[in-house]
Amino acid sequence: MKQIFIIGAGYVANTLIHYLSENSNKFDWQIKVGDLNFELAKSKVANKLNTHAIQFDVMNDAQCKKEIDACDVVISLLPAKMHHIPAKYCLENNSHLITASYVSKEIKAFDQAAKEKGLLFMSEMGLDPGIDHMVIMKMIAEIEEKGAEITGLRSFTGGLIADESDTNPWRYKFTWAPRNVVLAGQGTAQYKKNNKLKFVPYKRLFSLYDAINIDGFGNFEAYANRDSLSYMPKYGLENIPTFIRGTLRKQGFCDSWNALVQLGLTDDSFPIIGSQNHRWNNLIDFFLPDEGAADKKTLVQRLSNFLDVEEDNKIIKKIDWLGILDATPITLKDATPAQILQSLLEDKWKLEESDKDLIVMSHIFDYQLDGKEYKLQSDLAYVGKNANDTGMGRLVGMPLALMAKHLLIGNVTLRGVQIPIDASIYNPVIKDLEAYGVHFNDTLKEV
Amino acid sequence: MKQIFIIGAGYVANTLIHYLSENSNKFDWQIKVGDLNFELAKSKVANKLNTHAIQFDVMNDAQCKKEIDACDVVISLLPAKMHHIPAKYCLENNSHLITASYVSKEIKAFDQAAKEKGLLFMSEMGLDPGIDHMVIMKMIAEIEEKGAEITGLRSFTGGLIADESDTNPWRYKFTWAPRNVVLAGQGTAQYKKNNKLKFVPYKRLFSLYDAINIDGFGNFEAYANRDSLSYMPKYGLENIPTFIRGTLRKQGFCDSWNALVQLGLTDDSFPIIGSQNHRWNNLIDFFLPDEGAADKKTLVQRLSNFLDVEEDNKIIKKIDWLGILDATPITLKDATPAQILQSLLEDKWKLEESDKDLIVMSHIFDYQLDGKEYKLQSDLAYVGKNANDTGMGRLVGMPLALMAKHLLIGNVTLRGVQIPIDASIYNPVIKDLEAYGVHFNDTLKEV
């Protein structure tokens, strides 16, 4: 009997627990779900075969030793920067580790030791990063097998809202950690375009987006995501002229979000001491440039001037819809602008019980074959069921579950710190995902 | 006999060692100067009475214990974020500590323990922060003694270059740690103006400057510096309508520096892998927005478009003078944009042997008295002697030396973590600074 220990019972856990439990008799698995919030963990295992819940604190040394020693594989759903804690115990107690997060420096440092102990520490095994890596690597192999030369790869993912639940002017609701959404893009995006490196500072990121059309779902806005360059060698595309990984939003989002960025509302670098004593319209005023005598203008006039748009512009309307141009009280104490904005958006962009989310993913390859140029676009559009069974939760949870399955049944010989770019991982996992309904739609055009 | 231990033999040490040594017989002092670079430390104590040099490593536990136990006061010239290391040994071995740096969280945490041990940990005891605090506190006391109500305080300092040595189009040379100059202003400036809080993100900081005139020295550009708000309670000015601390630059600097900021060249958040394989004109290209077909324009044309100025604009000329629009090789390996920029500027903005630097400081009070409104401006302009005896070195070093003197002769009863805002500190230190030639010029006008 194999023991699987899931740390964290948040929304990604649903699909993960469901799949593992459904297959537990077949493969002889026991599943344990640990969360600081015992009630939450219990709710997630109710009526689930071979599955039980514990109250679990990853900061409790004795408990970590005991539980991680008792299992064969840990699936950590902790926040990205905390995975190194279970990783340490995995190494000491001979357990494999699977996460959906980017490989951090701390995790990377475990590579050699994990290899020596014969352990797999698989990271980036969710949706993006995760499914994107796997589908791209499979496509690269297929294209190169034809003898073609790849000249461009642009890969984009968005966690959005289905049209039928698209009920606010921002066309966005939270289906992912709100803090990550508010801070998205901070730093400098790095990619390559037409044989030139491109560095895009945060202050310009949301004004530089491309249009991406996904058949049957319309146009989306695509902005670059973090450090694309480091994935070129991982994908074996060191010398490719164009290489961009990015994020998709519905049309109209980027310009309006950029207005909040330019104002400074996504700033998480300092607390506003006494923030609880202010109101939203004051906060906006604090960020607007001082105009001296022009301070007699209305807030909307001053904001329009600052953004260089008309007062009836859609951007102003979206900002106004948030209520931040009114005397809405700020309740968070001594909070950063980003924390204050997040708390407002958590209310305004809340996913309602019956809302369906939408995952869109698009991989666009340019390649040359026999003197001709081709564009191959592979798109996924996946609609969730409701707020408790989201596309996001399914498409992050399923790869984690499938990775655990293939590892425990002995199909995987990779060891050390890995991401899912090896054929021994992506072939079986993609096959299983297709059976689960994750279907990419490919369009090939000569250009 | 009292023992003074100076950690760090950089350029601030010159004036400090000189003053302490000159007064060492009178007050019965022994001065020890420790630096990792023993030759540097030796050069600074040559022919100095009662002063000797040691090779000193602040990461060497045994040596720290020995040397800090042996002295009465430590003057730390280490980088700001390292002071907490000698501070720990000061607490364990009963030595006072003096630094010219902002109070860090780590230093602040020593407050209670230092008080219990009867030790003074004096921070912000240089020029700015330092002399500014002292002069302002003395002026506030004098203004309030008249029964006046202070309605505004703007305080600015600049470490610049004297007109006779002002030989490059930027009108700036390094007289202070180049890294700090390149990264200056990153984060969000916070101040208060006309009863409104004002938050200015880095991306807008260098476009929002005021003109400050200093009698006999002309106009300067003043931009806001870090968190001014936290000094309002420290100065006893909690409810003042306008309060700004800031930095001075010569005319024309801010717009040109802002161009480098907008491009992204001051970004220290990511390394450019393989930076040593690129040239400066490529690097500028990497940061410029992609223009598609317009990429056929020259680099100067594209930069001018990006900055929305004419090709013969002074900003473009200053940028061109740096050589960064040419195929100048980049030699730093895998370096951040800020590191690459710093290494170029260290060459271009080098202080020549005979160059004289210029310290300018201006404190501008608005106050009301008997129904009338007054503006009181107190200015300092202090010219250094040459590159080895700078105004910057003198005006950071002297307050440190004077603080040590008044502490060791028993004039100071303050204990714990402090900054120089108490009359028992600023009165004697300002008196000594005046005797040394640090003279403020006051202008009072009814407005």
Short mmCIF file of N, CA, C and O in Angstrom, two decimals, chain A residues 187-191 193-204 208 261-264 267 269-273 278 282-283 285-290 292 295 302 306 337, chain B residues 187-191 193-204 208 261-264 267 269-273 278 282-283 285-290 292 295 302 306 337:
data_model
loop_
_atom_site.label_atom_id
_atom_site.label_comp_id
_atom_site.label_asym_id
_atom_site.label_seq_id
_atom_site.Cartn_x
_atom_site.Cartn_y
_atom_site.Cartn_z
N GLY A 187 8.41 43.41 -11.19
CA GLY A 187 9.73 43.01 -11.66
C GLY A 187 9.84 43.40 -13.13
O GLY A 187 9.20 44.37 -13.56
N THR A 188 10.59 42.64 -13.88
CA THR A 188 10.85 43.00 -15.28
C THR A 188 10.64 41.77 -16.15
O THR A 188 11.27 40.74 -15.92
N ALA A 189 9.74 41.86 -17.12
CA ALA A 189 9.51 40.74 -18.03
C ALA A 189 10.68 40.65 -19.02
O ALA A 189 11.18 41.67 -19.49
N GLN A 190 11.11 39.42 -19.28
CA GLN A 190 12.24 39.21 -20.20
C GLN A 190 11.83 38.19 -21.25
O GLN A 190 11.39 37.10 -20.90
N TYR A 191 11.97 38.56 -22.52
CA TYR A 191 11.67 37.61 -23.59
C TYR A 191 12.52 37.94 -24.80
O TYR A 191 13.38 38.82 -24.75
N LYS A 193 12.33 38.63 -29.12
CA LYS A 193 11.42 38.85 -30.24
C LYS A 193 12.24 39.25 -31.46
O LYS A 193 13.05 40.18 -31.39
N ASN A 194 12.06 38.57 -32.55
CA ASN A 194 12.80 38.86 -33.79
C ASN A 194 14.30 38.97 -33.55
O ASN A 194 14.95 39.93 -33.97
N ASN A 195 14.83 38.02 -32.81
CA ASN A 195 16.26 37.95 -32.54
C ASN A 195 16.80 39.02 -31.60
O ASN A 195 18.01 39.17 -31.46
N LYS A 196 15.91 39.77 -30.95
CA LYS A 196 16.35 40.76 -29.96
C LYS A 196 15.83 40.36 -28.59
O LYS A 196 14.65 40.03 -28.44
N LEU A 197 16.70 40.47 -27.57
CA LEU A 197 16.19 40.35 -26.21
C LEU A 197 15.26 41.54 -25.97
O LEU A 197 15.46 42.61 -26.52
N LYS A 198 14.26 41.34 -25.14
CA LYS A 198 13.37 42.44 -24.78
C LYS A 198 13.17 42.44 -23.27
O LYS A 198 12.85 41.39 -22.68
N PHE A 199 13.39 43.59 -22.66
CA PHE A 199 13.18 43.75 -21.22
C PHE A 199 12.05 44.76 -21.02
O PHE A 199 12.14 45.89 -21.50
N VAL A 200 10.99 44.35 -20.35
CA VAL A 200 9.85 45.25 -20.16
C VAL A 200 9.62 45.47 -18.66
O VAL A 200 9.13 44.57 -17.97
N PRO A 201 9.99 46.66 -18.16
CA PRO A 201 9.73 46.96 -16.75
C PRO A 201 8.24 46.97 -16.46
O PRO A 201 7.43 47.27 -17.34
N TYR A 202 7.90 46.65 -15.22
CA TYR A 202 6.50 46.59 -14.76
C TYR A 202 5.71 47.81 -15.19
O TYR A 202 4.56 47.70 -15.62
N LYS A 203 6.33 49.00 -15.09
CA LYS A 203 5.60 50.24 -15.38
C LYS A 203 5.11 50.30 -16.83
O LYS A 203 4.23 51.08 -17.14
N ARG A 204 5.69 49.46 -17.72
CA ARG A 204 5.25 49.48 -19.12
C ARG A 204 4.56 48.19 -19.54
O ARG A 204 4.06 48.08 -20.65
N LEU A 208 1.81 47.12 -23.09
CA LEU A 208 2.39 46.43 -24.25
C LEU A 208 1.80 45.03 -24.38
O LEU A 208 2.44 44.05 -24.02
N VAL A 261 -1.98 50.50 -11.95
CA VAL A 261 -0.52 50.36 -11.78
C VAL A 261 0.13 51.74 -11.83
O VAL A 261 0.97 52.07 -10.98
N GLN A 262 -0.25 52.55 -12.83
CA GLN A 262 0.38 53.87 -12.97
C GLN A 262 0.08 54.76 -11.76
O GLN A 262 0.95 55.51 -11.31
N LEU A 263 -1.12 54.65 -11.23
CA LEU A 263 -1.44 55.42 -10.03
C LEU A 263 -0.55 55.01 -8.87
O LEU A 263 -0.12 55.83 -8.08
N GLY A 264 -0.25 53.71 -8.77
CA GLY A 264 0.58 53.21 -7.66
C GLY A 264 -0.21 52.31 -6.74
O GLY A 264 0.28 51.91 -5.68
N ASP A 267 1.21 48.89 -5.44
CA ASP A 267 2.48 48.99 -4.72
C ASP A 267 2.40 48.24 -3.39
O ASP A 267 1.54 48.53 -2.56
N SER A 269 5.23 47.90 -1.45
CA SER A 269 6.55 48.13 -0.85
C SER A 269 6.51 48.97 0.42
O SER A 269 7.53 49.09 1.08
N PHE A 270 5.37 49.55 0.76
CA PHE A 270 5.32 50.34 2.00
C PHE A 270 3.92 50.33 2.58
O PHE A 270 2.94 50.27 1.84
N PRO A 271 3.80 50.36 3.90
CA PRO A 271 2.47 50.45 4.52
C PRO A 271 2.05 51.91 4.63
O PRO A 271 2.88 52.78 4.86
N ILE A 272 0.77 52.17 4.41
CA ILE A 272 0.24 53.51 4.66
C ILE A 272 -0.18 53.53 6.12
O ILE A 272 -1.19 52.93 6.50
N ILE A 273 0.65 54.18 6.93
CA ILE A 273 0.36 54.21 8.36
C ILE A 273 -0.95 54.99 8.56
O ILE A 273 -1.10 56.10 8.06
N HIS A 278 -8.50 56.69 6.38
CA HIS A 278 -8.74 57.35 5.10
C HIS A 278 -9.90 56.70 4.36
O HIS A 278 -10.38 55.64 4.72
N ASN A 282 -9.78 59.71 -1.01
CA ASN A 282 -8.57 60.36 -0.51
C ASN A 282 -7.33 59.63 -1.00
O ASN A 282 -6.36 60.24 -1.43
N LEU A 283 -7.40 58.30 -0.93
CA LEU A 283 -6.23 57.50 -1.33
C LEU A 283 -5.86 57.79 -2.79
O LEU A 283 -4.68 57.98 -3.12
N ASP A 285 -6.46 60.47 -4.41
CA ASP A 285 -5.91 61.83 -4.39
C ASP A 285 -4.44 61.83 -3.94
O ASP A 285 -3.61 62.55 -4.50
N PHE A 286 -4.12 61.01 -2.95
CA PHE A 286 -2.73 60.95 -2.45
C PHE A 286 -1.77 60.52 -3.56
O PHE A 286 -0.60 60.89 -3.55
N PHE A 287 -2.26 59.70 -4.46
CA PHE A 287 -1.38 59.18 -5.53
C PHE A 287 -1.36 60.09 -6.76
O PHE A 287 -0.44 60.01 -7.56
N LEU A 288 -2.40 60.91 -6.92
CA LEU A 288 -2.42 61.79 -8.09
C LEU A 288 -1.38 62.90 -7.94
O LEU A 288 -1.17 63.40 -6.83
N PRO A 289 -0.72 63.28 -9.03
CA PRO A 289 0.25 64.36 -8.93
C PRO A 289 -0.43 65.63 -8.43
O PRO A 289 -1.59 65.88 -8.76
N ASP A 290 0.29 66.38 -7.64
CA ASP A 290 -0.18 67.65 -7.13
C ASP A 290 -0.30 68.62 -8.30
O ASP A 290 0.61 68.74 -9.10
N GLY A 292 -1.48 71.93 -7.80
CA GLY A 292 -1.59 73.30 -7.31
C GLY A 292 -3.01 73.80 -7.44
O GLY A 292 -3.94 73.16 -6.92
N ASP A 295 -6.09 71.74 -8.22
CA ASP A 295 -6.69 70.85 -7.23
C ASP A 295 -8.18 71.15 -7.05
O ASP A 295 -8.88 70.37 -6.42
N ARG A 302 -9.26 65.14 -12.50
CA ARG A 302 -7.82 65.02 -12.26
C ARG A 302 -7.30 63.64 -12.67
O ARG A 302 -6.21 63.51 -13.22
N PHE A 306 -4.56 62.81 -15.52
CA PHE A 306 -3.39 61.99 -15.22
C PHE A 306 -3.26 60.85 -16.22
O PHE A 306 -2.17 60.54 -16.70
N PRO A 337 -0.71 49.79 -0.24
CA PRO A 337 -1.71 50.04 -1.29
C PRO A 337 -2.20 48.73 -1.91
O PRO A 337 -3.40 48.56 -2.13
N GLY B 187 11.42 52.50 -4.70
CA GLY B 187 10.37 52.41 -3.68
C GLY B 187 9.39 53.55 -3.95
O GLY B 187 9.21 53.95 -5.10
N THR B 188 8.77 54.04 -2.91
CA THR B 188 7.75 55.07 -3.08
C THR B 188 8.00 56.21 -2.10
O THR B 188 8.10 55.97 -0.90
N ALA B 189 8.16 57.42 -2.62
CA ALA B 189 8.36 58.57 -1.74
C ALA B 189 7.04 58.94 -1.08
O ALA B 189 5.98 58.88 -1.72
N GLN B 190 7.11 59.28 0.20
CA GLN B 190 5.91 59.63 0.96
C GLN B 190 6.14 60.96 1.65
O GLN B 190 7.10 61.11 2.39
N TYR B 191 5.25 61.91 1.41
CA TYR B 191 5.35 63.19 2.10
C TYR B 191 3.97 63.80 2.25
O TYR B 191 2.97 63.15 1.92
N LYS B 193 1.71 67.47 1.62
CA LYS B 193 1.72 68.79 0.99
C LYS B 193 0.33 69.39 1.06
O LYS B 193 -0.63 68.75 0.63
N ASN B 194 0.22 70.58 1.60
CA ASN B 194 -1.07 71.27 1.71
C ASN B 194 -2.13 70.37 2.34
O ASN B 194 -3.23 70.23 1.81
N ASN B 195 -1.74 69.74 3.44
CA ASN B 195 -2.66 68.88 4.21
C ASN B 195 -3.07 67.58 3.52
O ASN B 195 -3.98 66.90 3.98
N LYS B 196 -2.42 67.26 2.41
CA LYS B 196 -2.69 65.97 1.77
C LYS B 196 -1.45 65.08 1.83
O LYS B 196 -0.35 65.55 1.53
N LEU B 197 -1.66 63.81 2.17
CA LEU B 197 -0.55 62.87 1.99
C LEU B 197 -0.25 62.78 0.50
O LEU B 197 -1.14 62.92 -0.33
N LYS B 198 1.01 62.55 0.17
CA LYS B 198 1.38 62.37 -1.23
C LYS B 198 2.28 61.14 -1.35
O LYS B 198 3.26 61.01 -0.60
N PHE B 199 1.93 60.25 -2.25
CA PHE B 199 2.73 59.05 -2.51
C PHE B 199 3.23 59.14 -3.94
O PHE B 199 2.43 59.23 -4.87
N VAL B 200 4.53 59.09 -4.12
CA VAL B 200 5.09 59.21 -5.47
C VAL B 200 5.91 57.96 -5.80
O VAL B 200 7.00 57.78 -5.27
N PRO B 201 5.36 57.08 -6.66
CA PRO B 201 6.11 55.88 -7.06
C PRO B 201 7.39 56.29 -7.81
O PRO B 201 7.44 57.34 -8.45
N TYR B 202 8.39 55.44 -7.71
CA TYR B 202 9.70 55.66 -8.35
C TYR B 202 9.55 56.09 -9.80
O TYR B 202 10.26 56.98 -10.27
N LYS B 203 8.61 55.48 -10.52
CA LYS B 203 8.47 55.75 -11.95
C LYS B 203 8.12 57.21 -12.24
O LYS B 203 8.28 57.67 -13.36
N ARG B 204 7.60 57.92 -11.22
CA ARG B 204 7.23 59.33 -11.44
C ARG B 204 8.11 60.30 -10.66
O ARG B 204 7.99 61.51 -10.80
N LEU B 208 8.88 64.83 -11.03
CA LEU B 208 8.17 65.74 -10.12
C LEU B 208 9.16 66.44 -9.20
O LEU B 208 9.27 66.08 -8.03
N VAL B 261 15.76 56.01 -15.99
CA VAL B 261 14.80 55.26 -15.15
C VAL B 261 13.68 54.69 -16.02
O VAL B 261 13.33 53.51 -15.91
N GLN B 262 13.11 55.52 -16.90
CA GLN B 262 12.00 55.07 -17.74
C GLN B 262 12.43 53.95 -18.68
O GLN B 262 11.67 53.00 -18.92
N LEU B 263 13.66 54.03 -19.18
CA LEU B 263 14.16 52.94 -20.02
C LEU B 263 14.25 51.64 -19.23
O LEU B 263 13.98 50.57 -19.76
N GLY B 264 14.62 51.74 -17.96
CA GLY B 264 14.77 50.55 -17.13
C GLY B 264 16.22 50.29 -16.73
O GLY B 264 16.53 49.24 -16.16
N ASP B 267 17.29 49.33 -13.09
CA ASP B 267 16.64 48.12 -12.56
C ASP B 267 17.69 47.18 -11.97
O ASP B 267 18.62 46.77 -12.65
N SER B 269 16.67 44.35 -10.30
CA SER B 269 15.87 43.20 -9.85
C SER B 269 16.16 41.91 -10.62
O SER B 269 15.65 40.86 -10.24
N PHE B 270 16.94 41.98 -11.70
CA PHE B 270 17.22 40.73 -12.43
C PHE B 270 18.58 40.84 -13.13
O PHE B 270 18.97 41.92 -13.57
N PRO B 271 19.30 39.73 -13.21
CA PRO B 271 20.56 39.75 -13.96
C PRO B 271 20.29 39.49 -15.44
O PRO B 271 19.41 38.71 -15.79
N ILE B 272 21.04 40.19 -16.29
CA ILE B 272 20.99 39.89 -17.72
C ILE B 272 22.01 38.79 -17.96
O ILE B 272 23.22 39.04 -17.94
N ILE B 273 21.51 37.57 -18.14
CA ILE B 273 22.42 36.44 -18.33
C ILE B 273 23.17 36.67 -19.65
O ILE B 273 22.55 36.90 -20.68
N HIS B 278 27.04 41.45 -24.85
CA HIS B 278 26.30 42.51 -25.53
C HIS B 278 27.08 43.82 -25.51
O HIS B 278 28.07 43.96 -24.81
N ASN B 282 23.04 47.73 -28.00
CA ASN B 282 22.08 46.61 -27.98
C ASN B 282 21.22 46.69 -26.72
O ASN B 282 20.01 46.48 -26.77
N LEU B 283 21.88 46.96 -25.59
CA LEU B 283 21.15 46.98 -24.32
C LEU B 283 20.02 48.02 -24.37
O LEU B 283 18.89 47.75 -23.94
N ASP B 285 18.53 49.07 -26.98
CA ASP B 285 17.53 48.49 -27.89
C ASP B 285 16.64 47.47 -27.18
O ASP B 285 15.43 47.41 -27.40
N PHE B 286 17.26 46.65 -26.31
CA PHE B 286 16.49 45.63 -25.59
C PHE B 286 15.40 46.27 -24.73
O PHE B 286 14.36 45.67 -24.47
N PHE B 287 15.68 47.48 -24.23
CA PHE B 287 14.71 48.13 -23.34
C PHE B 287 13.69 48.97 -24.11
O PHE B 287 12.62 49.28 -23.58
N LEU B 288 14.02 49.38 -25.32
CA LEU B 288 13.07 50.20 -26.09
C LEU B 288 11.90 49.35 -26.55
O LEU B 288 12.07 48.19 -26.92
N PRO B 289 10.69 49.92 -26.53
CA PRO B 289 9.54 49.15 -27.00
C PRO B 289 9.75 48.73 -28.45
O PRO B 289 10.35 49.46 -29.24
N ASP B 290 9.27 47.54 -28.73
CA ASP B 290 9.33 47.01 -30.08
C ASP B 290 8.44 47.85 -30.97
O ASP B 290 7.30 48.13 -30.63
N GLY B 292 8.13 47.16 -34.44
CA GLY B 292 7.85 46.46 -35.68
C GLY B 292 8.66 47.05 -36.82
O GLY B 292 9.88 47.19 -36.72
N ASP B 295 11.48 49.61 -36.56
CA ASP B 295 12.80 49.22 -36.08
C ASP B 295 13.89 49.63 -37.07
O ASP B 295 15.06 49.59 -36.74
N ARG B 302 14.63 56.23 -32.31
CA ARG B 302 13.70 55.42 -31.50
C ARG B 302 13.71 55.87 -30.05
O ARG B 302 12.67 55.90 -29.39
N PHE B 306 10.59 57.36 -27.92
CA PHE B 306 10.21 56.78 -26.63
C PHE B 306 10.11 57.87 -25.57
O PHE B 306 9.19 57.87 -24.76
N PRO B 337 20.90 45.43 -14.90
CA PRO B 337 21.03 46.72 -15.58
C PRO B 337 21.66 47.79 -14.68
O PRO B 337 22.53 48.54 -15.12
#
